[in-house]
Amino acid sequence: MSAIALAKQAYTALNREKPHSSITDWVEILTSTNYDDEAYDGIPELVDSINIQATGPTEASRAIRKKLKHGNAHQQYRALVILKALVENGGDKFQTSFADSQLVDALKMLAAEPTTDPKVKKKLSMVLLSWHAQFKDDSSMHYVANLYKTCGVNLPGQRAPKRSSATYGSDFAGYGPEYEAEERQRRLDRERREREMEEKRERERDEKRKREEEKLKAKQDKALEKAKRKQEEEARRRGVKRKPFNFEEEKPQVLTAIAGASQASINLVNAITLVNTETDSVQSNERVQECLGKAKIARKQIVRYIQLVENEDMIGTLIEANDRIIAAIEMYDTLSKPVVTEQDVQNVQEGLAAVKIKDSELGRLQEKQRAAVQRSLGRSGSNIAIRGNPDVGQSYVRDLQDLSFGPLGAEQGSLPPPIRPSAARRTSSEESDNYGHRGSLSDYSDYVPSDEETPNRASTSSRARGYAAASTNDEGYHKKPLAAQEPEDPFADPFAD
């Protein structure tokens, strides 16, 4: 066992291996950028790790020295904060053993180098002066209390002595040229790393700023585009907003559109019909194309009114007008084929005939006007004919001779002859005596009971001829002079005398 231990010690001495435990890891973690400059998080755990290990103070001092010599400004500042906290809380064991020659050299170099960050130098001065104030009366900590002098830090109120290049070079006197060259190379490497880190951070800041600017610009562009679309939508809504459809106000325009659609469909059909397909085609005929365009425009208005109009009478007329235009356009499409057969023409004709054409309101109005004109012309013509022909009145009776009036006409032969005035005018006394013997209205009525209708039907024609003869005699009677009409008519006007 002793031989093995000896071999390990020899191997360690030759390879100069340093102990590595959680202390080094804690120092590495606490000096990272995740911790602020004056943060004390994790230091109690580091103190516990140092106290439970025999080589804890030495390992902690070595880890802090590496950060002071080779770390960046943040790591150097954090190393000073950790060192001050360990001196104040690490106990006597750490206080009496941390300030070895290598750590003191690192502190002296940190204070003497002109490239050291001013913030780090200020923190170093504060730490050394706090140690002087804390341990100046402790003889065992005399070396630590006077470190401010070794590092060239002045007490408050003292002026700093001017240092020449010789004085600066004397800081490394006694260490030999190899040590000076090594320290100089380390300093140059550290400066180079710091410059690279600073350049890297600057590039990262530039890239971050550029990304933020691009993101902000994209956000602004998106907001502007959204606002622009909103304005366009509002403008479109304001522009497209129409007045509500009023059928009573739009009725004249609706009738005009119906008439225009009917005319356009008829014109298109006529134009297509007049095309000579042997020498011309409906596609190249200017008249057909003109009528086709007008028909399509008229159909747009009809379709619009079909969607808006709710009147039942008018909607049927609109649909019928639309059917007319569609039939005419289908006729054009059929005849537009390269080869038109007789069957195609027949199909078009059947389609047009199958369209149920209803009278539109405008057509009905026109028909009423025509009928009124015809009636007026008929009345005026009849009056002229009657005044010019005296036999027109007599022709009415001749026209009724051969007519049969049914059961009522069958009994005309049994009626008494027409009442005629007596030959001589009677006195008032005779008139009063005979008035009671006159017949009542029932005696002069032509009503016959139903049971007598059947036997009397056989004599309808003969009696009709007799009635015609009696009518002829009546005409002769009315032509007698007034002197022969002395008998008083019972139906005459009593106030005539």
Coordinates of C-alpha atoms in Angstrom, one line a residue:
M1 CA 0.0 0.0 0.0
S2 CA 2.8 2.4 0.8
A3 CA 4.4 1.7 -2.6
I4 CA 1.1 2.5 -4.3
A5 CA 0.6 5.7 -2.4
L6 CA 4.2 6.8 -3.1
A7 CA 3.7 6.1 -6.8
K8 CA 0.5 8.2 -6.8
Q9 CA 2.3 11.1 -5.1
A10 CA 5.2 10.9 -7.5
Y11 CA 2.8 10.8 -10.5
T12 CA 0.9 13.8 -9.1
A13 CA 4.1 15.7 -8.5
L14 CA 5.4 15.0 -12.0
N15 CA 2.1 15.9 -13.7
R16 CA 1.3 18.7 -11.2
E17 CA -2.3 17.6 -11.0
K18 CA -4.5 20.0 -9.0
P19 CA -7.5 18.9 -6.9
H20 CA -10.8 19.5 -8.6
S21 CA -14.0 19.3 -6.6
S22 CA -17.3 21.1 -6.2
I23 CA -15.5 24.2 -5.0
T24 CA -14.0 24.8 -8.4
D25 CA -17.4 24.1 -10.0
W26 CA -19.1 26.6 -7.6
V27 CA -16.6 29.3 -8.4
E28 CA -17.1 28.6 -12.1
I29 CA -20.9 28.9 -11.7
L30 CA -20.9 32.0 -9.5
T31 CA -18.6 33.9 -11.9
S32 CA -20.8 33.3 -14.9
T33 CA -23.0 35.9 -16.6
N34 CA -26.1 34.4 -14.9
Y35 CA -25.3 36.2 -11.7
D36 CA -25.2 40.0 -11.2
D37 CA -22.1 41.8 -10.1
E38 CA -23.1 42.1 -6.4
A39 CA -25.2 38.9 -6.1
Y40 CA -24.4 36.7 -3.1
D41 CA -26.5 33.8 -4.2
G42 CA -24.7 30.4 -3.8
I43 CA -21.9 31.8 -1.6
P44 CA -23.2 30.0 1.6
E45 CA -23.0 26.7 -0.3
L46 CA -19.5 27.5 -1.4
V47 CA -18.5 28.2 2.2
D48 CA -19.9 24.9 3.3
S49 CA -18.0 23.0 0.5
I50 CA -14.7 24.8 1.6
N51 CA -15.2 23.9 5.3
I52 CA -15.8 20.2 4.8
Q53 CA -12.7 19.7 2.7
A54 CA -9.1 19.8 4.0
T55 CA -7.8 21.4 0.8
G56 CA -10.9 23.7 0.5
P57 CA -9.1 27.0 1.1
T58 CA -6.3 26.2 -1.3
E59 CA -8.6 25.0 -4.1
A60 CA -10.9 28.1 -3.6
S61 CA -7.9 30.4 -3.7
R62 CA -6.6 28.8 -6.9
A63 CA -10.0 28.9 -8.6
I64 CA -10.4 32.6 -7.7
R65 CA -6.8 33.4 -8.9
K66 CA -7.6 31.8 -12.3
K67 CA -10.6 34.1 -12.7
L68 CA -8.6 37.1 -11.7
K69 CA -5.8 36.4 -14.2
H70 CA -7.6 34.9 -17.1
G71 CA -11.2 36.0 -16.8
N72 CA -13.1 38.8 -18.4
A73 CA -14.1 42.0 -16.6
H74 CA -17.3 40.4 -15.2
Q75 CA -15.5 37.3 -14.0
Q76 CA -12.8 39.4 -12.3
Y77 CA -15.4 41.5 -10.6
R78 CA -17.3 38.5 -9.4
A79 CA -14.1 36.8 -8.2
L80 CA -13.3 39.9 -6.0
V81 CA -16.9 39.8 -4.6
I82 CA -16.6 36.1 -3.8
L83 CA -13.2 36.5 -2.3
K84 CA -14.4 39.3 0.0
A85 CA -17.4 37.2 1.1
L86 CA -15.2 34.2 1.8
V87 CA -12.7 36.2 3.9
E88 CA -15.6 37.6 6.0
N89 CA -17.5 34.3 6.4
G90 CA -15.0 31.5 5.8
G91 CA -13.5 31.4 9.3
D92 CA -9.9 31.6 10.6
K93 CA -8.8 28.6 8.5
F94 CA -9.6 30.4 5.2
Q95 CA -8.4 33.8 6.4
T96 CA -5.0 32.6 7.4
S97 CA -4.3 30.5 4.3
F98 CA -6.0 32.1 1.3
A99 CA -3.4 34.9 0.8
D100 CA -0.6 32.8 -0.8
S101 CA 2.0 34.3 -3.0
Q102 CA 0.3 33.4 -6.3
L103 CA -3.0 35.1 -5.3
V104 CA -1.1 38.2 -4.1
D105 CA 0.7 38.3 -7.4
A106 CA -2.6 38.1 -9.3
L107 CA -4.0 41.0 -7.2
K108 CA -0.9 43.1 -7.7
M109 CA -1.0 42.5 -11.5
L110 CA -4.7 43.3 -11.6
A111 CA -4.1 46.6 -9.9
A112 CA -1.0 47.5 -12.0
E113 CA -2.2 46.6 -15.5
P114 CA -3.5 49.6 -17.4
T115 CA -5.9 47.4 -19.4
T116 CA -7.8 46.4 -16.3
D117 CA -11.4 47.6 -16.3
P118 CA -11.8 50.7 -14.2
K119 CA -14.8 49.1 -12.5
V120 CA -12.6 46.1 -11.5
K121 CA -9.8 48.3 -10.2
K122 CA -12.3 50.3 -8.1
K123 CA -13.7 47.1 -6.6
L124 CA -10.2 45.8 -5.9
S125 CA -9.4 49.0 -4.0
M126 CA -12.6 48.8 -2.0
V127 CA -11.8 45.2 -1.0
L128 CA -8.2 45.9 0.0
L129 CA -9.2 48.9 2.0
S130 CA -12.0 47.0 3.8
W131 CA -9.5 44.3 4.8
H132 CA -7.2 47.1 6.1
A133 CA -10.0 48.5 8.2
Q134 CA -11.1 45.1 9.4
F135 CA -7.7 43.5 10.2
K136 CA -5.4 46.4 11.0
D137 CA -5.5 45.6 14.7
D138 CA -5.2 41.8 14.2
S139 CA -1.5 40.8 14.3
S140 CA -2.2 37.5 12.7
M141 CA -3.8 39.2 9.7
H142 CA -1.1 41.9 9.4
Y143 CA -0.1 40.7 5.9
V144 CA -3.7 40.8 4.7
A145 CA -4.3 44.2 6.2
N146 CA -1.3 45.7 4.4
L147 CA -2.1 44.2 0.9
Y148 CA -3.4 47.6 -0.2
K149 CA 0.2 48.9 0.1
T150 CA 1.6 46.0 -1.9
C151 CA -1.0 46.6 -4.7
G152 CA -0.4 50.3 -4.7
V153 CA -3.8 51.4 -3.4
N154 CA -3.9 54.7 -1.5
L155 CA -5.9 55.3 1.6
P156 CA -8.7 57.8 1.4
G157 CA -7.2 61.4 1.4
Q158 CA -3.7 60.3 0.1
R159 CA -2.5 61.3 -3.3
A160 CA -1.3 58.5 -5.6
P161 CA 2.4 58.7 -6.4
K162 CA 3.4 59.0 -10.1
R163 CA 4.7 55.7 -11.5
S164 CA 7.2 55.6 -14.3
S165 CA 7.7 52.8 -16.7
A166 CA 10.7 51.7 -14.7
T167 CA 8.5 51.5 -11.6
Y168 CA 5.9 49.6 -13.6
G169 CA 8.5 47.2 -14.8
S170 CA 9.8 46.7 -11.3
D171 CA 6.5 45.1 -10.3
F172 CA 7.8 42.0 -12.1
A173 CA 11.3 42.4 -10.9
G174 CA 12.6 39.4 -9.1
Y175 CA 10.4 36.9 -11.0
G176 CA 12.8 36.5 -13.9
P177 CA 12.5 37.1 -17.6
E178 CA 10.6 33.9 -18.3
Y179 CA 7.9 34.9 -15.8
E180 CA 7.6 38.4 -17.3
A181 CA 7.4 37.0 -20.8
E182 CA 4.7 34.5 -19.7
E183 CA 2.7 37.1 -17.9
R184 CA 3.0 39.5 -20.9
Q185 CA 1.8 36.7 -23.2
R186 CA -1.1 35.9 -20.9
R187 CA -2.0 39.6 -20.8
L188 CA -2.0 39.8 -24.5
D189 CA -4.0 36.7 -24.9
R190 CA -6.5 38.0 -22.3
E191 CA -6.8 41.3 -24.2
R192 CA -7.3 39.5 -27.5
R193 CA -10.0 37.3 -26.0
E194 CA -11.7 40.4 -24.5
R195 CA -11.6 42.1 -27.8
E196 CA -13.0 39.1 -29.5
M197 CA -15.7 38.8 -26.9
E198 CA -16.5 42.5 -27.2
E199 CA -16.7 42.2 -31.0
K200 CA -18.9 39.2 -30.7
R201 CA -21.2 40.9 -28.2
E202 CA -21.2 44.0 -30.5
R203 CA -22.2 41.8 -33.4
E204 CA -24.9 40.1 -31.4
R205 CA -26.2 43.4 -30.3
D206 CA -26.3 44.6 -33.9
E207 CA -28.0 41.5 -35.1
K208 CA -30.5 41.7 -32.2
R209 CA -31.2 45.3 -32.9
K210 CA -31.6 44.6 -36.6
R211 CA -34.0 41.7 -35.9
E212 CA -36.0 44.0 -33.6
E213 CA -36.1 46.7 -36.2
E214 CA -37.2 44.2 -38.9
K215 CA -39.8 42.8 -36.5
L216 CA -41.0 46.3 -35.6
K217 CA -41.1 47.3 -39.3
A218 CA -43.1 44.1 -40.2
K219 CA -45.5 44.8 -37.4
Q220 CA -46.0 48.4 -38.5
D221 CA -46.4 47.3 -42.1
K222 CA -49.0 44.8 -41.0
A223 CA -50.8 47.4 -39.0
L224 CA -50.8 49.8 -41.9
E225 CA -52.1 47.2 -44.3
K226 CA -54.8 46.3 -41.8
A227 CA -55.8 49.9 -41.5
K228 CA -55.8 50.4 -45.2
R229 CA -58.0 47.3 -45.8
K230 CA -60.4 48.6 -43.1
Q231 CA -60.6 52.0 -44.8
E232 CA -61.2 50.4 -48.2
E233 CA -63.9 48.2 -46.7
E234 CA -65.6 51.2 -45.1
A235 CA -65.3 53.2 -48.3
R236 CA -66.8 50.3 -50.2
R237 CA -69.7 49.9 -47.8
R238 CA -70.4 53.6 -48.0
G239 CA -70.2 53.5 -51.8
V240 CA -72.2 50.4 -52.4
K241 CA -75.0 51.3 -50.0
R242 CA -78.2 51.7 -52.0
K243 CA -81.5 53.2 -51.4
P244 CA -84.1 50.5 -50.3
F245 CA -86.2 49.3 -53.2
N246 CA -89.7 50.9 -53.4
F247 CA -92.0 49.2 -55.9
E248 CA -94.4 52.1 -56.2
E249 CA -91.6 54.5 -57.1
E250 CA -89.8 52.0 -59.4
K251 CA -93.0 50.7 -61.1
P252 CA -92.5 52.9 -64.2
Q253 CA -88.9 51.8 -64.6
V254 CA -90.1 48.1 -64.1
L255 CA -92.7 48.5 -66.9
T256 CA -90.2 50.2 -69.1
A257 CA -87.7 47.3 -68.5
I258 CA -90.4 44.7 -69.3
A259 CA -91.3 46.5 -72.5
G260 CA -87.6 46.9 -73.4
A261 CA -87.0 43.2 -72.7
S262 CA -90.0 42.2 -74.9
Q263 CA -88.8 44.4 -77.7
A264 CA -85.2 43.2 -77.4
S265 CA -86.3 39.5 -77.6
I266 CA -88.5 40.1 -80.6
N267 CA -85.8 42.1 -82.4
L268 CA -83.3 39.3 -81.8
V269 CA -85.7 36.7 -83.1
N270 CA -86.5 38.8 -86.1
A271 CA -82.8 39.5 -86.8
I272 CA -82.0 35.8 -86.6
T273 CA -84.9 35.0 -88.9
L274 CA -83.8 37.4 -91.5
V275 CA -80.3 36.0 -91.7
N276 CA -79.6 33.9 -94.8
T277 CA -77.6 31.0 -93.5
E278 CA -76.3 30.1 -97.0
T279 CA -74.4 33.3 -97.4
D280 CA -74.2 34.7 -93.9
S281 CA -74.0 33.5 -90.3
V282 CA -75.5 34.8 -87.1
Q283 CA -72.0 35.3 -85.5
S284 CA -70.9 37.7 -88.2
N285 CA -74.2 39.5 -88.8
E286 CA -73.9 43.0 -87.2
R287 CA -77.7 43.4 -86.7
V288 CA -77.9 40.0 -84.9
Q289 CA -74.9 40.9 -82.7
E290 CA -76.4 44.3 -81.8
C291 CA -79.7 42.8 -80.9
L292 CA -78.0 40.1 -78.9
G293 CA -76.1 42.7 -76.8
K294 CA -79.2 44.7 -76.2
A295 CA -81.1 41.5 -75.1
K296 CA -78.4 40.6 -72.6
I297 CA -78.4 44.1 -71.1
A298 CA -82.2 44.0 -70.9
R299 CA -82.1 40.6 -69.2
K300 CA -79.8 42.0 -66.5
Q301 CA -82.4 44.6 -65.6
I302 CA -85.2 41.9 -65.6
V303 CA -83.2 39.6 -63.4
R304 CA -82.5 42.4 -60.9
Y305 CA -86.2 43.3 -60.7
I306 CA -87.1 39.6 -60.3
Q307 CA -84.9 39.6 -57.2
L308 CA -86.4 42.8 -55.8
V309 CA -90.0 42.9 -56.8
E310 CA -92.5 41.1 -54.5
N311 CA -95.7 42.0 -56.2
E312 CA -97.4 38.8 -57.4
D313 CA -98.9 40.2 -60.6
M314 CA -95.7 41.9 -61.6
I315 CA -93.3 39.0 -60.8
G316 CA -95.1 36.7 -63.3
T317 CA -94.7 39.3 -66.0
L318 CA -91.0 39.7 -65.2
I319 CA -90.5 35.9 -65.3
E320 CA -92.3 35.7 -68.7
A321 CA -90.1 38.5 -70.1
N322 CA -87.0 36.7 -68.9
D323 CA -88.2 33.5 -70.5
R324 CA -88.7 35.3 -73.8
I325 CA -85.1 36.6 -73.8
I326 CA -83.7 33.2 -72.8
A327 CA -85.7 31.5 -75.6
A328 CA -84.3 34.1 -78.1
I329 CA -80.7 33.6 -76.8
E330 CA -81.1 29.8 -77.0
M331 CA -82.3 30.2 -80.6
Y332 CA -79.1 32.2 -81.3
D333 CA -76.9 29.6 -79.6
T334 CA -78.6 26.8 -81.6
L335 CA -78.2 28.6 -84.9
S336 CA -74.6 29.5 -84.0
K337 CA -73.5 25.9 -84.4
P338 CA -71.3 25.1 -87.4
V339 CA -73.9 22.9 -89.0
V340 CA -77.6 23.7 -88.5
T341 CA -80.1 21.0 -89.4
E342 CA -83.8 21.2 -89.9
Q343 CA -84.2 19.4 -86.6
D344 CA -82.4 22.2 -84.8
V345 CA -84.6 24.8 -86.5
Q346 CA -87.7 22.7 -85.5
N347 CA -86.5 22.4 -81.9
V348 CA -86.0 26.2 -81.7
Q349 CA -89.5 26.8 -83.1
E350 CA -91.1 24.3 -80.7
G351 CA -89.2 25.9 -77.8
L352 CA -90.5 29.3 -78.8
A353 CA -94.0 28.0 -79.1
A354 CA -93.8 26.2 -75.8
V355 CA -93.1 29.5 -74.0
K356 CA -96.3 30.5 -72.4
I357 CA -96.6 34.2 -73.3
K358 CA -98.8 36.0 -70.8
D359 CA -100.3 39.5 -71.3
S360 CA -98.2 42.0 -69.4
E361 CA -99.7 44.9 -67.6
L362 CA -98.5 47.2 -70.3
G363 CA -100.0 45.0 -72.9
R364 CA -103.3 44.9 -71.1
L365 CA -103.4 48.6 -70.9
Q366 CA -102.7 48.9 -74.6
E367 CA -105.5 46.3 -75.3
K368 CA -108.0 48.3 -73.2
Q369 CA -107.1 51.4 -75.2
R370 CA -107.6 49.6 -78.5
A371 CA -111.0 48.2 -77.3
A372 CA -112.1 51.7 -76.2
V373 CA -111.2 53.1 -79.6
Q374 CA -113.1 50.3 -81.4
R375 CA -116.2 50.9 -79.3
S376 CA -116.1 54.6 -80.0
L377 CA -115.7 53.9 -83.7
G378 CA -118.5 51.3 -83.6
R379 CA -121.0 53.7 -81.9
S380 CA -120.3 56.5 -84.3
G381 CA -120.7 54.2 -87.3
S382 CA -124.0 52.8 -85.9
N383 CA -125.4 56.2 -85.4
I384 CA -124.5 57.2 -89.0
A385 CA -126.1 54.0 -90.4
I386 CA -129.4 54.5 -88.5
R387 CA -129.7 58.1 -89.5
G388 CA -129.1 57.2 -93.1
N389 CA -131.4 54.1 -93.4
P390 CA -135.1 54.6 -92.2
D391 CA -135.8 50.8 -92.6
V392 CA -133.4 49.9 -89.8
G393 CA -136.1 50.1 -87.1
Q394 CA -138.4 47.8 -89.1
S395 CA -135.7 45.2 -89.6
Y396 CA -135.6 44.6 -85.9
V397 CA -139.1 43.0 -85.9
R398 CA -138.3 40.9 -89.0
D399 CA -135.2 39.5 -87.2
L400 CA -137.4 38.3 -84.3
Q401 CA -139.9 36.4 -86.5
D402 CA -138.2 33.0 -86.5
L403 CA -137.0 33.1 -82.9
S404 CA -138.5 30.8 -80.3
F405 CA -138.7 32.2 -76.8
G406 CA -139.5 28.9 -75.1
P407 CA -142.5 28.4 -72.8
L408 CA -143.3 32.1 -72.6
G409 CA -143.2 32.5 -76.4
A410 CA -145.5 29.4 -76.8
E411 CA -148.4 31.2 -75.1
Q412 CA -148.1 34.4 -77.1
G413 CA -150.9 33.3 -79.5
S414 CA -153.5 33.0 -76.6
L415 CA -153.0 36.6 -75.5
P416 CA -155.8 39.0 -76.3
P417 CA -155.3 41.5 -79.1
P418 CA -153.6 44.7 -78.2
I419 CA -155.9 47.3 -76.6
R420 CA -157.1 50.0 -78.9
P421 CA -159.0 53.1 -78.1
S422 CA -162.8 53.1 -78.7
A423 CA -164.2 54.7 -81.8
A424 CA -166.1 57.6 -79.9
R425 CA -165.0 59.5 -76.8
R426 CA -167.2 58.6 -73.9
T427 CA -168.6 60.9 -71.3
S428 CA -167.4 60.9 -67.8
S429 CA -170.5 59.0 -66.5
E430 CA -170.2 56.3 -69.1
E431 CA -166.5 56.0 -68.3
S432 CA -167.3 55.6 -64.7
D433 CA -169.9 52.9 -65.4
N434 CA -167.6 51.0 -67.7
Y435 CA -164.5 51.3 -65.6
G436 CA -165.6 48.6 -63.3
H437 CA -166.0 46.2 -66.2
R438 CA -162.5 46.7 -67.4
G439 CA -160.1 43.9 -67.0
S440 CA -157.4 43.8 -64.3
L441 CA -153.7 43.4 -64.8
S442 CA -154.1 39.7 -64.5
D443 CA -156.4 39.7 -67.6
Y444 CA -153.7 41.4 -69.6
S445 CA -150.8 39.2 -68.3
D446 CA -149.2 36.5 -70.5
Y447 CA -148.5 34.1 -67.6
V448 CA -149.7 30.6 -68.3
P449 CA -149.7 27.7 -65.6
S450 CA -147.1 25.0 -66.1
D451 CA -149.7 22.3 -66.8
E452 CA -150.8 24.0 -69.9
E453 CA -147.2 24.4 -71.3
T454 CA -147.0 20.9 -73.0
P455 CA -150.2 21.0 -75.2
N456 CA -149.4 24.5 -76.3
R457 CA -145.9 23.8 -77.6
A458 CA -147.1 22.4 -80.8
S459 CA -148.6 25.6 -82.0
T460 CA -145.5 27.7 -81.3
S461 CA -144.5 28.4 -84.9
S462 CA -148.0 29.2 -86.1
R463 CA -148.7 31.5 -83.1
A464 CA -145.3 33.2 -83.7
R465 CA -146.4 33.9 -87.3
G466 CA -149.7 35.3 -86.0
Y467 CA -147.9 37.5 -83.6
A468 CA -145.8 38.8 -86.4
A469 CA -149.0 39.5 -88.4
A470 CA -150.4 41.3 -85.4
S471 CA -147.2 43.3 -85.1
T472 CA -147.5 44.3 -88.7
N473 CA -151.1 45.4 -88.1
D474 CA -149.9 47.4 -85.1
E475 CA -147.5 49.2 -87.4
G476 CA -150.3 50.1 -89.7
Y477 CA -152.5 51.2 -86.8
H478 CA -149.8 53.6 -85.5
K479 CA -149.8 55.2 -88.9
K480 CA -153.5 56.3 -88.7
P481 CA -154.3 59.9 -88.4
L482 CA -154.9 61.5 -85.0
A483 CA -158.7 62.0 -85.8
A484 CA -159.3 58.3 -85.7
Q485 CA -157.8 57.9 -82.3
E486 CA -160.7 59.5 -80.4
P487 CA -161.3 56.6 -77.9
E488 CA -159.4 57.2 -74.8
D489 CA -156.4 55.0 -74.1
P490 CA -156.6 53.5 -70.6
F491 CA -152.8 53.7 -70.4
A492 CA -152.6 57.3 -71.5
D493 CA -151.3 60.0 -69.3
P494 CA -154.2 61.2 -67.2
F495 CA -152.7 64.7 -67.0
A496 CA -152.3 65.1 -70.7
D497 CA -155.6 67.2 -71.0

